[in-house]
mmCIF file of C-alpha atoms in Angstrom:
data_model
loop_
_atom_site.group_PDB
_atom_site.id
_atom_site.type_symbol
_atom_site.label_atom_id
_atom_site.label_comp_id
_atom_site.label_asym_id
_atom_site.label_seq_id
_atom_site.Cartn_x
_atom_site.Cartn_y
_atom_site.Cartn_z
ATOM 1 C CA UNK A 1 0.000 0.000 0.000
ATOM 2 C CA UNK A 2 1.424 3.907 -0.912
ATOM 3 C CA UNK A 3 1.277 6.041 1.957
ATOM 4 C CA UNK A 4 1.240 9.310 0.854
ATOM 5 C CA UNK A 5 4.119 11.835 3.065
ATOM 6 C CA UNK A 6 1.237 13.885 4.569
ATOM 7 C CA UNK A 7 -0.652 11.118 6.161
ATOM 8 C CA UNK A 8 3.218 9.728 7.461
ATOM 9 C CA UNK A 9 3.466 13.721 8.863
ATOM 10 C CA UNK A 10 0.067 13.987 9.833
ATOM 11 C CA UNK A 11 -0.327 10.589 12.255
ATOM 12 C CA UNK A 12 -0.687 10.470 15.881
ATOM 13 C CA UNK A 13 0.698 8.800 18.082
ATOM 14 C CA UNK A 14 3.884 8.876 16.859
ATOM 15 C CA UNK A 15 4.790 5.709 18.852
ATOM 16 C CA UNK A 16 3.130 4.025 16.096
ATOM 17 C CA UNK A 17 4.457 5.496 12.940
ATOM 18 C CA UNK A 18 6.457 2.190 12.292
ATOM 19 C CA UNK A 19 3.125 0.422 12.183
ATOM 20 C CA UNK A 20 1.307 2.975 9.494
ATOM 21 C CA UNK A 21 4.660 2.314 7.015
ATOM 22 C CA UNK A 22 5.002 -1.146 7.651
ATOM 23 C CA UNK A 23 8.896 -0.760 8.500
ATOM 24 C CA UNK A 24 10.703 -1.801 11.980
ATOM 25 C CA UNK A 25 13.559 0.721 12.879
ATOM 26 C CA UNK A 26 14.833 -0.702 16.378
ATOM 27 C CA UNK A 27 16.478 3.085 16.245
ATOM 28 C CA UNK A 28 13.256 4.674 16.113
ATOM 29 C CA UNK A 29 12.111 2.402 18.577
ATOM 30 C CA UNK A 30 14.641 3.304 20.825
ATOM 31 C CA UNK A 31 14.476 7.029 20.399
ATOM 32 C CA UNK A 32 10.698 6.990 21.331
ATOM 33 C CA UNK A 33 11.524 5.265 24.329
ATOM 34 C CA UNK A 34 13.920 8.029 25.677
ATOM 35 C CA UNK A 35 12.460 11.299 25.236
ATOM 36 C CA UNK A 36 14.374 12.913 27.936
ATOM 37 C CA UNK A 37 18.461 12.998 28.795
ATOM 38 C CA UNK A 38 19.391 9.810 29.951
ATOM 39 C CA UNK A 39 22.326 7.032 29.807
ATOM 40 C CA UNK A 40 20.886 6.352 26.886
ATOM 41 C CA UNK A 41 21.847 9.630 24.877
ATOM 42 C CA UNK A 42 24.748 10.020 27.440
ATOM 43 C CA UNK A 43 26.980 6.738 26.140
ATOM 44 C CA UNK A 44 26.620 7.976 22.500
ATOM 45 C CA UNK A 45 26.727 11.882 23.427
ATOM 46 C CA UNK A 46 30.580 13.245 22.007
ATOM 47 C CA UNK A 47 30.181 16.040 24.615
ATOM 48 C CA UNK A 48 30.601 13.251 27.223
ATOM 49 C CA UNK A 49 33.913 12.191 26.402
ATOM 50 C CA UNK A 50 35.883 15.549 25.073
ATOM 51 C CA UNK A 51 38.729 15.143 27.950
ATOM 52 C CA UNK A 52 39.394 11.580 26.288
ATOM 53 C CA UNK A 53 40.083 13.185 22.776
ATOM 54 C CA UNK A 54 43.648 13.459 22.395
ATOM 55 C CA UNK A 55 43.450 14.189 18.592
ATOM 56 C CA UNK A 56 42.437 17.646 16.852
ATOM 57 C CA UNK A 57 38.974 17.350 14.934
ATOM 58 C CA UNK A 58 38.308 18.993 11.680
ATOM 59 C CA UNK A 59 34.487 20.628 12.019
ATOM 60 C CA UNK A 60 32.871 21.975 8.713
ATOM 61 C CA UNK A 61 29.305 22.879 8.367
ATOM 62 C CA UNK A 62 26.351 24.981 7.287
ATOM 63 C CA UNK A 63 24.485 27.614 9.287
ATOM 64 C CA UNK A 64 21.973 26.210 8.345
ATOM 65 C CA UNK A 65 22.591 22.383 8.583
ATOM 66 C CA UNK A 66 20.756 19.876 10.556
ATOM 67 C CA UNK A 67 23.539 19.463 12.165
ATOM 68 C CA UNK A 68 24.961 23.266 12.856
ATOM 69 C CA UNK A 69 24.601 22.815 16.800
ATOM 70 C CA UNK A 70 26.584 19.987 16.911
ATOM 71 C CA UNK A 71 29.049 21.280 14.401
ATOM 72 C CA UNK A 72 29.437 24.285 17.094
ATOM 73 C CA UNK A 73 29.229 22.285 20.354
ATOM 74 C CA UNK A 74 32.087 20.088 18.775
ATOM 75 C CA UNK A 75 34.530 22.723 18.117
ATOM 76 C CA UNK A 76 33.722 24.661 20.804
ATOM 77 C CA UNK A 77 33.601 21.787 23.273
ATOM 78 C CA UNK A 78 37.256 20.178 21.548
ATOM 79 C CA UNK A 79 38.901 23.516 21.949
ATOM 80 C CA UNK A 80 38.523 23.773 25.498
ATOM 81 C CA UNK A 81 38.611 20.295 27.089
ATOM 82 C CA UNK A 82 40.093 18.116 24.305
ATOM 83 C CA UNK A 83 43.011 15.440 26.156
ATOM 84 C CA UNK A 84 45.904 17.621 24.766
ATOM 85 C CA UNK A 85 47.016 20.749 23.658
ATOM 86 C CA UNK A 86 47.402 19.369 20.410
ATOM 87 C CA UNK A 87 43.657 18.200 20.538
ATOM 88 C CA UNK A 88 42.926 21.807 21.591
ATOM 89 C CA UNK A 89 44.615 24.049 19.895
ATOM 90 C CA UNK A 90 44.651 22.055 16.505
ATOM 91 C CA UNK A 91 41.097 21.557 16.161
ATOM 92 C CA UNK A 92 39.109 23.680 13.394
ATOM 93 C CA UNK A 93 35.979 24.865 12.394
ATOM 94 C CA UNK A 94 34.692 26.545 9.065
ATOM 95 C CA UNK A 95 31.042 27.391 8.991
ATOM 96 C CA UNK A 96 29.235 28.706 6.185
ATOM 97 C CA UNK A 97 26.107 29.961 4.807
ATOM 98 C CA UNK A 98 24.951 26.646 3.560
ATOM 99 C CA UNK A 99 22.334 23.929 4.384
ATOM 100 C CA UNK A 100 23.833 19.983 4.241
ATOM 101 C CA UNK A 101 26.668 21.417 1.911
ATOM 102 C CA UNK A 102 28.121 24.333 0.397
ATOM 103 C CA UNK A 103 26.698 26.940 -2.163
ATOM 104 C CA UNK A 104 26.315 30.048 -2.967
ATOM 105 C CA UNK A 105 22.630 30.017 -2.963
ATOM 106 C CA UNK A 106 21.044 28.670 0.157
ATOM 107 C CA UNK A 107 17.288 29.130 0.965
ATOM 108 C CA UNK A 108 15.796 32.343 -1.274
ATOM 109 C CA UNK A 109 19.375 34.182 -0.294
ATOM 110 C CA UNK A 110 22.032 34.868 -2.937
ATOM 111 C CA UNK A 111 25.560 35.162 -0.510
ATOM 112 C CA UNK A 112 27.709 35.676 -3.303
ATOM 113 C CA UNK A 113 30.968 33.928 -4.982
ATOM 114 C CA UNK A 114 32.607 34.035 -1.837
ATOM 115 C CA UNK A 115 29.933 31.669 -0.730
ATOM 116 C CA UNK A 116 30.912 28.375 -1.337
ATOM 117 C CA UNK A 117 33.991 26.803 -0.926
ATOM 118 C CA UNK A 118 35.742 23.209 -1.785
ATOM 119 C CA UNK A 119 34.485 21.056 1.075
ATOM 120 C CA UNK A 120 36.822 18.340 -0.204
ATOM 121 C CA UNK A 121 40.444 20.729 -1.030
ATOM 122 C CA UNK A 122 39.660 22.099 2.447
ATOM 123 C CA UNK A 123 39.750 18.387 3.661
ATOM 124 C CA UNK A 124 41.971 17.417 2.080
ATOM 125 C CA UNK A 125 44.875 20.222 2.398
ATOM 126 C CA UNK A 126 43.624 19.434 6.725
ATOM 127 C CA UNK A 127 44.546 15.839 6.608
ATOM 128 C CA UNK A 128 47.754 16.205 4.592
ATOM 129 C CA UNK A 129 49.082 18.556 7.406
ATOM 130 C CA UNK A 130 48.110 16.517 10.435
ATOM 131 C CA UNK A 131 48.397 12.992 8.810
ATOM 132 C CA UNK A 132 51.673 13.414 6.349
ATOM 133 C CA UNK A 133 52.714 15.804 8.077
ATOM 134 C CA UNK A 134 53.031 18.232 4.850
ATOM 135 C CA UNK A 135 54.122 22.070 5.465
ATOM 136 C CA UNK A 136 51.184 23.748 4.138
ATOM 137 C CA UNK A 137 50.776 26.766 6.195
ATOM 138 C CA UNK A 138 47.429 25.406 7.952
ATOM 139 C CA UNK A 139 49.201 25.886 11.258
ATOM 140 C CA UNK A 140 49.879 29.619 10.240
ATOM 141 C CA UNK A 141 45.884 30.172 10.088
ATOM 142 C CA UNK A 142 42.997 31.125 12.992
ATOM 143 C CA UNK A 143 41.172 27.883 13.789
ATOM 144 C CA UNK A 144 37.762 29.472 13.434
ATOM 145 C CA UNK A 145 36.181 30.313 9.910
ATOM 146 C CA UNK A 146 32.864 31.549 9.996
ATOM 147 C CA UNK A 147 30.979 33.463 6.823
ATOM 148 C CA UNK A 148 29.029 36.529 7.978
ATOM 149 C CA UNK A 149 26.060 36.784 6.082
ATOM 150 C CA UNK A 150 24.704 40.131 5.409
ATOM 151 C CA UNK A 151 28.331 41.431 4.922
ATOM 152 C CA UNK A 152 28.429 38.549 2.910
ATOM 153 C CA UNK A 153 32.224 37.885 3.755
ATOM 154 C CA UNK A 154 34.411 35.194 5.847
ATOM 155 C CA UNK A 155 35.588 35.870 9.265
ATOM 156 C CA UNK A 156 38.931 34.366 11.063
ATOM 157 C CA UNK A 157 38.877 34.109 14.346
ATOM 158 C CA UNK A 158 40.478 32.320 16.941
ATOM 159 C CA UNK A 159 38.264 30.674 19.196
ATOM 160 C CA UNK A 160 34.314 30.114 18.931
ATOM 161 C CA UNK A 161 32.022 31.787 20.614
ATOM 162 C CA UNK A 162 34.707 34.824 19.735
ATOM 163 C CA UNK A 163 35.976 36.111 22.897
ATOM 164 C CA UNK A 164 35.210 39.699 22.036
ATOM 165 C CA UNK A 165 31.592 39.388 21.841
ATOM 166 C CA UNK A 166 29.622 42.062 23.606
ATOM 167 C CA UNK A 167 26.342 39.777 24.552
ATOM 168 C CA UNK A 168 23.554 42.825 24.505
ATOM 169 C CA UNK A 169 19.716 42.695 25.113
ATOM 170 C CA UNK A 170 16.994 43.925 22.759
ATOM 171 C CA UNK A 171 13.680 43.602 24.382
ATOM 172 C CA UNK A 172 9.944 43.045 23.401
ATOM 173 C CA UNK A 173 7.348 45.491 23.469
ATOM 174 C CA UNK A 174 3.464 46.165 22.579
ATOM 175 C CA UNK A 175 0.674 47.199 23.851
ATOM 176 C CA UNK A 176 -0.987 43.774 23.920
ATOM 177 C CA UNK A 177 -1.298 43.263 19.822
ATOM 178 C CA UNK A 178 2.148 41.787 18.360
ATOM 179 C CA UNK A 179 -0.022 39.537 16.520
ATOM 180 C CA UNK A 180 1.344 39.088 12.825
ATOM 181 C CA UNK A 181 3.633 41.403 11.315
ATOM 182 C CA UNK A 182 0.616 43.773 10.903
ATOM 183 C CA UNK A 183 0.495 43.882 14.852
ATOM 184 C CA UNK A 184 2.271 46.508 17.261
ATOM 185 C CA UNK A 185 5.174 44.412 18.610
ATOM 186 C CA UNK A 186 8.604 46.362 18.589
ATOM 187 C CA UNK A 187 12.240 45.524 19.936
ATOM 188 C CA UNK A 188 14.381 48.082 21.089
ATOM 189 C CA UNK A 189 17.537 48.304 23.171
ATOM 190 C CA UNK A 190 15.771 49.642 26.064
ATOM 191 C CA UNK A 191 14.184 47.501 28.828
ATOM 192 C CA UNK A 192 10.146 47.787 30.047
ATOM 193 C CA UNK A 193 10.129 50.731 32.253
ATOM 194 C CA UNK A 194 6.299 49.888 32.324
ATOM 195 C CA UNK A 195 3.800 47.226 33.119
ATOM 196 C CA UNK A 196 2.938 46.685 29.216
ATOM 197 C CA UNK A 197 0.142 44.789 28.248
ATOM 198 C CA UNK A 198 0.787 40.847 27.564
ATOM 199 C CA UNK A 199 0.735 39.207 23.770
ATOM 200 C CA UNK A 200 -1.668 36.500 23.870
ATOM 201 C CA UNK A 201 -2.295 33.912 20.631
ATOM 202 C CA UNK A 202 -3.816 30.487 20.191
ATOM 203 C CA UNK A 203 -1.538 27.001 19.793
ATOM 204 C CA UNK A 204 -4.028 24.810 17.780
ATOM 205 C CA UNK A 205 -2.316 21.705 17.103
ATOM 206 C CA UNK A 206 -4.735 20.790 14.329
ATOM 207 C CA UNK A 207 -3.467 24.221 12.387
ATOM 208 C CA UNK A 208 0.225 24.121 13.426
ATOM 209 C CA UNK A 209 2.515 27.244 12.071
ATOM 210 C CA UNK A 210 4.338 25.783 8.831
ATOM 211 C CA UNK A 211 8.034 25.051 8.672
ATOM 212 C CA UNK A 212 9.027 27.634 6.339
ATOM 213 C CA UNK A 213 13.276 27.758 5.888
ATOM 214 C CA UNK A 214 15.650 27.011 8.907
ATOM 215 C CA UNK A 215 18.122 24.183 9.661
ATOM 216 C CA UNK A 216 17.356 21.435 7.673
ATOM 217 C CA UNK A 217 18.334 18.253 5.322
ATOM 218 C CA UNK A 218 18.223 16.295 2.427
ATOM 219 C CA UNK A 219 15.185 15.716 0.488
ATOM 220 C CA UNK A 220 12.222 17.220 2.951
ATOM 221 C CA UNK A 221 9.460 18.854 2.304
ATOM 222 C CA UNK A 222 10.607 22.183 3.854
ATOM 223 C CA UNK A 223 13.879 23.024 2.472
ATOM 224 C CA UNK A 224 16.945 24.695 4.457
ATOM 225 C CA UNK A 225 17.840 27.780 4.315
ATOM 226 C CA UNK A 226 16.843 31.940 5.004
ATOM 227 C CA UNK A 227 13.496 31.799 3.460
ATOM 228 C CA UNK A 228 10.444 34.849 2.896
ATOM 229 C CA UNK A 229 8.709 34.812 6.351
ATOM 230 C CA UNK A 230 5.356 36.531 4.966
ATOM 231 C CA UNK A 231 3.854 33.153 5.285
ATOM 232 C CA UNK A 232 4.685 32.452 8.837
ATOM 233 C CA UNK A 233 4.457 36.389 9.787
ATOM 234 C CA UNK A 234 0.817 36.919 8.437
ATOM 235 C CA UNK A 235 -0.554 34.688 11.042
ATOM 236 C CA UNK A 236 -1.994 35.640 14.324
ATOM 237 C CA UNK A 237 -0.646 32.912 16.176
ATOM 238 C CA UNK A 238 2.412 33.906 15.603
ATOM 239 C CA UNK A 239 3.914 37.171 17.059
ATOM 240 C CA UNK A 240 6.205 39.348 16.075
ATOM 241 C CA UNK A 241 8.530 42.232 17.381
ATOM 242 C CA UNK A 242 10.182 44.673 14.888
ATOM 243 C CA UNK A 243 13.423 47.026 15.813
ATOM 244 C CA UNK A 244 13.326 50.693 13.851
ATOM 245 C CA UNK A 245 15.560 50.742 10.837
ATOM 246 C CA UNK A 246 19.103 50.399 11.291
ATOM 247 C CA UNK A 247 21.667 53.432 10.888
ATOM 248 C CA UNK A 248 24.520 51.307 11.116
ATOM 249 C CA UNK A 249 25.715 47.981 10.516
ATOM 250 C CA UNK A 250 24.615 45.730 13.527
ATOM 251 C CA UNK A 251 27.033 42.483 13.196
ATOM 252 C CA UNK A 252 26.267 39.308 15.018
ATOM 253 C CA UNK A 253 28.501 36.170 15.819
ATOM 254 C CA UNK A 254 27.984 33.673 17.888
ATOM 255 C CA UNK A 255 25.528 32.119 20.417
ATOM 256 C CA UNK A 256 21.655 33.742 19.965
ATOM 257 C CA UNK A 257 18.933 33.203 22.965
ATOM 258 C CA UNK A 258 15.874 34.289 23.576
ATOM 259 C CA UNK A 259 14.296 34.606 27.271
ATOM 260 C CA UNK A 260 10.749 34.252 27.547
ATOM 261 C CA UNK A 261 8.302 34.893 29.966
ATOM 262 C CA UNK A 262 5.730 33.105 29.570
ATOM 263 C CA UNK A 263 2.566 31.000 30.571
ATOM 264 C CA UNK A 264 0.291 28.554 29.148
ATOM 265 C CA UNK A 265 -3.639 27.029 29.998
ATOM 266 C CA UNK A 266 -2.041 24.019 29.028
ATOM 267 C CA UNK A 267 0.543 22.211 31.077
ATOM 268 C CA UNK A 268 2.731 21.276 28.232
ATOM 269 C CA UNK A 269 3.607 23.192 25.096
ATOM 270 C CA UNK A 270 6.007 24.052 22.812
ATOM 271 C CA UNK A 271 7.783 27.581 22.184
ATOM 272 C CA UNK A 272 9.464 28.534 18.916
ATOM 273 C CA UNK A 273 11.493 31.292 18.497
ATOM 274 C CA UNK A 274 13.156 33.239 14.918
ATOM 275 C CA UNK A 275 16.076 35.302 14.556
ATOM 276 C CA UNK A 276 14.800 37.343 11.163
ATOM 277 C CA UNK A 277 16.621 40.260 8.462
ATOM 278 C CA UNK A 278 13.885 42.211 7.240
ATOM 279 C CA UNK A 279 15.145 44.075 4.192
ATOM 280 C CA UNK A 280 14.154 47.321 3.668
ATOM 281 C CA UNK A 281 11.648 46.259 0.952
ATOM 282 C CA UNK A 282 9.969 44.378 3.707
ATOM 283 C CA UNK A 283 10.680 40.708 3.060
ATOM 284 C CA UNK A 284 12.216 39.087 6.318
ATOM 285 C CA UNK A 285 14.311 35.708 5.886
ATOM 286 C CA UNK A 286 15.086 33.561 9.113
ATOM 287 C CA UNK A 287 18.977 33.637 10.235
ATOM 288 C CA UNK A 288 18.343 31.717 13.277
ATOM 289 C CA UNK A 289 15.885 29.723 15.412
ATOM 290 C CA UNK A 290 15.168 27.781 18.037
ATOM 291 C CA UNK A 291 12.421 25.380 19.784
ATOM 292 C CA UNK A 292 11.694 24.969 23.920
ATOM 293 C CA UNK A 293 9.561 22.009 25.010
ATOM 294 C CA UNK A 294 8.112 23.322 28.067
ATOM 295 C CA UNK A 295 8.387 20.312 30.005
ATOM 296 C CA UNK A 296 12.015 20.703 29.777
ATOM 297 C CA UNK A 297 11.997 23.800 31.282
ATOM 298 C CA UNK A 298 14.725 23.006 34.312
ATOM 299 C CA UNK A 299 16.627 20.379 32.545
ATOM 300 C CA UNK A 300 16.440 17.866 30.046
ATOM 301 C CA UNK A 301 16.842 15.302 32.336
ATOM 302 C CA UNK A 302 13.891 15.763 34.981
ATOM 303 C CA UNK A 303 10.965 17.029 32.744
ATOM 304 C CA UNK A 304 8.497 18.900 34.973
ATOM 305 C CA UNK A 305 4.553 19.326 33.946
ATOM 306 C CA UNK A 306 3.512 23.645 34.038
ATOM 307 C CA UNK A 307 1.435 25.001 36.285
ATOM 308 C CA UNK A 308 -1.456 26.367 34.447
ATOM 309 C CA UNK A 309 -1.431 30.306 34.071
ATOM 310 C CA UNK A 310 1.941 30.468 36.084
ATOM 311 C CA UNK A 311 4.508 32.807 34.421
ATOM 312 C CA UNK A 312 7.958 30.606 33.429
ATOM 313 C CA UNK A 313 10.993 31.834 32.338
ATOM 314 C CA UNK A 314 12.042 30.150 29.270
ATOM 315 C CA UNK A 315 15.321 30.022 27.459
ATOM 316 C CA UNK A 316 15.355 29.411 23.879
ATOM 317 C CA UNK A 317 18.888 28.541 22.220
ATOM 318 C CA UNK A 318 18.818 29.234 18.856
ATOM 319 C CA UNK A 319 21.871 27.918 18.509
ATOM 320 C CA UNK A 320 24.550 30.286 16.574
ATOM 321 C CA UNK A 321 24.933 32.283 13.078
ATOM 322 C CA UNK A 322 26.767 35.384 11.743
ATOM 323 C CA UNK A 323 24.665 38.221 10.558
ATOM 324 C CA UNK A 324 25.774 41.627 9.837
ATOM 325 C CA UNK A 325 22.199 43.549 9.746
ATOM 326 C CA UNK A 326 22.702 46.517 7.227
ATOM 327 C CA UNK A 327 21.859 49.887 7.472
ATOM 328 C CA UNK A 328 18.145 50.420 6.357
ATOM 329 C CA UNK A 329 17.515 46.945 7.564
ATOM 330 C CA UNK A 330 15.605 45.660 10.290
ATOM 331 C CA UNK A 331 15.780 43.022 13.487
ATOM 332 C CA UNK A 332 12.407 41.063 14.092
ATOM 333 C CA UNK A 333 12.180 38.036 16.076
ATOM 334 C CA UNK A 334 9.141 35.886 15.652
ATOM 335 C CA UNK A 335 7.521 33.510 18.811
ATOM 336 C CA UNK A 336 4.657 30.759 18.562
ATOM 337 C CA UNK A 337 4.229 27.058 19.130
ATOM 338 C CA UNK A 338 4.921 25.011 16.243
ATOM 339 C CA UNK A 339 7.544 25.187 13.804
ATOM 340 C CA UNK A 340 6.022 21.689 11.580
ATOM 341 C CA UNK A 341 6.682 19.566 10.138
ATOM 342 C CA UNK A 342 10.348 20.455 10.929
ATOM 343 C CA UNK A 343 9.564 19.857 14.651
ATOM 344 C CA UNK A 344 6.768 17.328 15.574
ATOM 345 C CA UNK A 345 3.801 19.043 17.010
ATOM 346 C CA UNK A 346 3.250 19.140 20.650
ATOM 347 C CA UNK A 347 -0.813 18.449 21.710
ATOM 348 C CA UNK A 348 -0.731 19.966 24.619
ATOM 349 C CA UNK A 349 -2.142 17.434 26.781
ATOM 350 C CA UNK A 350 1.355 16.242 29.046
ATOM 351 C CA UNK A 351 0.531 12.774 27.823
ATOM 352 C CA UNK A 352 4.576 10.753 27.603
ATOM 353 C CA UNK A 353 5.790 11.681 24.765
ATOM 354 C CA UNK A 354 4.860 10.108 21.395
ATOM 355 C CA UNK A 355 1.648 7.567 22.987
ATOM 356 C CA UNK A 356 -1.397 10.021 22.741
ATOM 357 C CA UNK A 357 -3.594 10.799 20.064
ATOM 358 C CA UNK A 358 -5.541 13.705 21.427
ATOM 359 C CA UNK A 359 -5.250 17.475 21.232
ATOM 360 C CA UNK A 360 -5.585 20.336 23.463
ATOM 361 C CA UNK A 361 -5.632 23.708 22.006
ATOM 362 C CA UNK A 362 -3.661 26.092 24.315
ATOM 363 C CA UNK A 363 -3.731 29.682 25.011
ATOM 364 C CA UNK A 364 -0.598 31.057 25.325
ATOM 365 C CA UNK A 365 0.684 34.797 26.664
ATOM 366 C CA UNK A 366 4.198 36.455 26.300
ATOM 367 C CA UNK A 367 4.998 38.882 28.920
ATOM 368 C CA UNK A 368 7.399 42.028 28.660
ATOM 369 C CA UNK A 369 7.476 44.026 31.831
ATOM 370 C CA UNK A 370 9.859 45.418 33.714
ATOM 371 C CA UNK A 371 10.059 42.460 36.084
ATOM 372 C CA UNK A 372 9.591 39.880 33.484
ATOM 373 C CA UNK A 373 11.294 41.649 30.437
ATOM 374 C CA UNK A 374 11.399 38.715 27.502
ATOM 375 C CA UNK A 375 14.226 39.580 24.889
ATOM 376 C CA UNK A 376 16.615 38.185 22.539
ATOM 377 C CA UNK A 377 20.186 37.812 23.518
ATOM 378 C CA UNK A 378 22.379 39.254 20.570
ATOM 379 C CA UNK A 379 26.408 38.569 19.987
ATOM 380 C CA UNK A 380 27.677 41.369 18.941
ATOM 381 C CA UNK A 381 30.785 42.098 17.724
ATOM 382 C CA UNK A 382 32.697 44.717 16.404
#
């Protein structure tokens, strides 16, 4: 029998996805069975083990890859407890503006010639130096290669996060309507002075917010990459919180955040957060984003159920890029529930993860006060 992909993207409980396809992954088995941060994870987990590593690693990825927060974690993780100094200090990353592999065009964004590079030469000319031991001025090089996008040029640096980095704050503001990019939502550098009214939107799981761009892979229905936003931003379940234009050049590298305050009628949801350009013609393209399962707000080892209508602070790692916003350009970031079918969607209910088939639809409200000031957590550098 054909099963088409929607159905396959569509089916609850996802513990039984193996039985609607009529295949037996023991993998997938396994990973339904550990939802949260246990020995599981733990014995195959590099970040375990980066004081045993006595070798230098060669890390090259995409800012938008699947896999960019490992990429990141590895280097960063091998250049500060790797077994040796050799381990440490020889180690490398190069990260570019790519999905699973380099181009120039990634998403909707043209980055230029500069974009792409050799994955294989860059290899290559790595392993010659550190495994026969040929002179070619690799050890004369910063470790760190990242591509600022934007700027659309390639950093060298030497360490990552960059030790320079001025982490600043822009907050959220509105007076109760940052619904949609039609809404009143701004960001500014300034911190709630004020009791401002709360954002408030609706988390239907039935009518999930659509994966549109962002960190992705090989052959999915929602391609990697920086892609238009009016989609996603024309929706009133999602909200949205626009800076004034830029005067001059804002550059970002390195670790992004966002803190939420928050609260939900539900006692488990999810919260998805955007990093987004918007050019001044208006289109906005993702540059970063990141996903909080609200269960896992203390740690992913010991989930913990919300308290309905309690306020929770919630922080949302969206991971890492390099951005140079341009004058006449604009900083948004975008919040709501679902990013799918990228990320599965969460029904609300607390059920363990991956056995229920039932929905709750959950209403959800974003604070920005002065006591409970949400905001994004920028990496700025000069």
């Amino acid at each position: 029998e054909n099963i088409s992909y929607d159905k396959v993207l569509w089916h609850m409980p996802l513990n039984t996805m193996q039985e609607l396809v009529g295949r037996n992954a023991q993998f997938y088995k396994d990973w339904m069975a550990h939802p949260d941060y246990d020995d599981y994870w733990r014995k195959i987990n590099v970040e375990e083990v980066f004081e045993k590593i006595g070798i230098p690693i060669h890390t090259f990825g995409g800012w938008f890859d699947i896999f960019s927060q490992g990429t990141l974690r590895g280097y960063a993780g091998m250049s500060k407890k790797g077994k040796t100094e050799t381990a440490r200090k020889g180690s490398n990353l190069i990260i570019g503006p790519w999905g699973h592999g380099p181009s120039q065009i990634t998403g909707d964004v043209d980055f230029g010639e500069t974009a792409p590079v050799d994955s294989s030469a860059v290899s290559l000319r790595w392993y010659d130096y550190w495994l026969k031991g040929i002179q070619n001025g690799l050890d004369k090089e910063p470790p760190v290669k990242l591509f600022t996008m934007g700027s659309n040029e390639w950093m060298w640096e030497n360490e990552y996060p960059i030790a320079r980095t001025q982490y600043t704050e822009m907050y959220f503001h509105s007076d109760g309507e940052a619904n949609s990019k039609r809404g009143d939502g701004t960001l500014t550098w300034d911190k709630p002075v004020s009791s401002e009214p709360a954002d408030r939107y609706t988390y239907d799981p039935n009518h999930p917010v659509p994966s549109v761009g962002g960190n992705n892979c090989c052959g999915t229905p929602t391609p990697a990459g920086p892609r238009e936003q009016n989609e996603v931003e024309s929706r009133r379940d999602v909200l949205v919180y626009t800076s004034d234009f830029i005067e001059e050049p804002v550059r970002i590298a390195g670790p992004v955040k966002v803190v939420l305050y928050a609260s939900s009628d539900a006692v488990d949801t999810d919260f998805v957060a955007k990093l987004v350009d918007v050019y001044p013609d208006g289109k906005a393209y993702n540059m970063a984003e990141g996903i909080m399962r609200a269960r896992y707000h203390k740690s992913l080892e010991e989930p913990e159920l919300l308290e309905p209508g309690k306020v929770y602070r919630f922080e949302i790692d969206l991971v890492g890029t390099s951005v140079e916003f341009q004058q006449g350009h604009r900083i948004r970031v975008q919040v709501a529930s679902a990013h799918f079918p990228q990320f599965d969607r969460n029904p609300n209910t607390g059920e363990p993860f991956g056995t229920g088939d039932e929905i709750k639809i959950a209403k959800q409200t974003v604070y920005h006060t002065q006591a409970q000031p949400s905001h994004v957590v920028l990496p700025i550098v000069e």
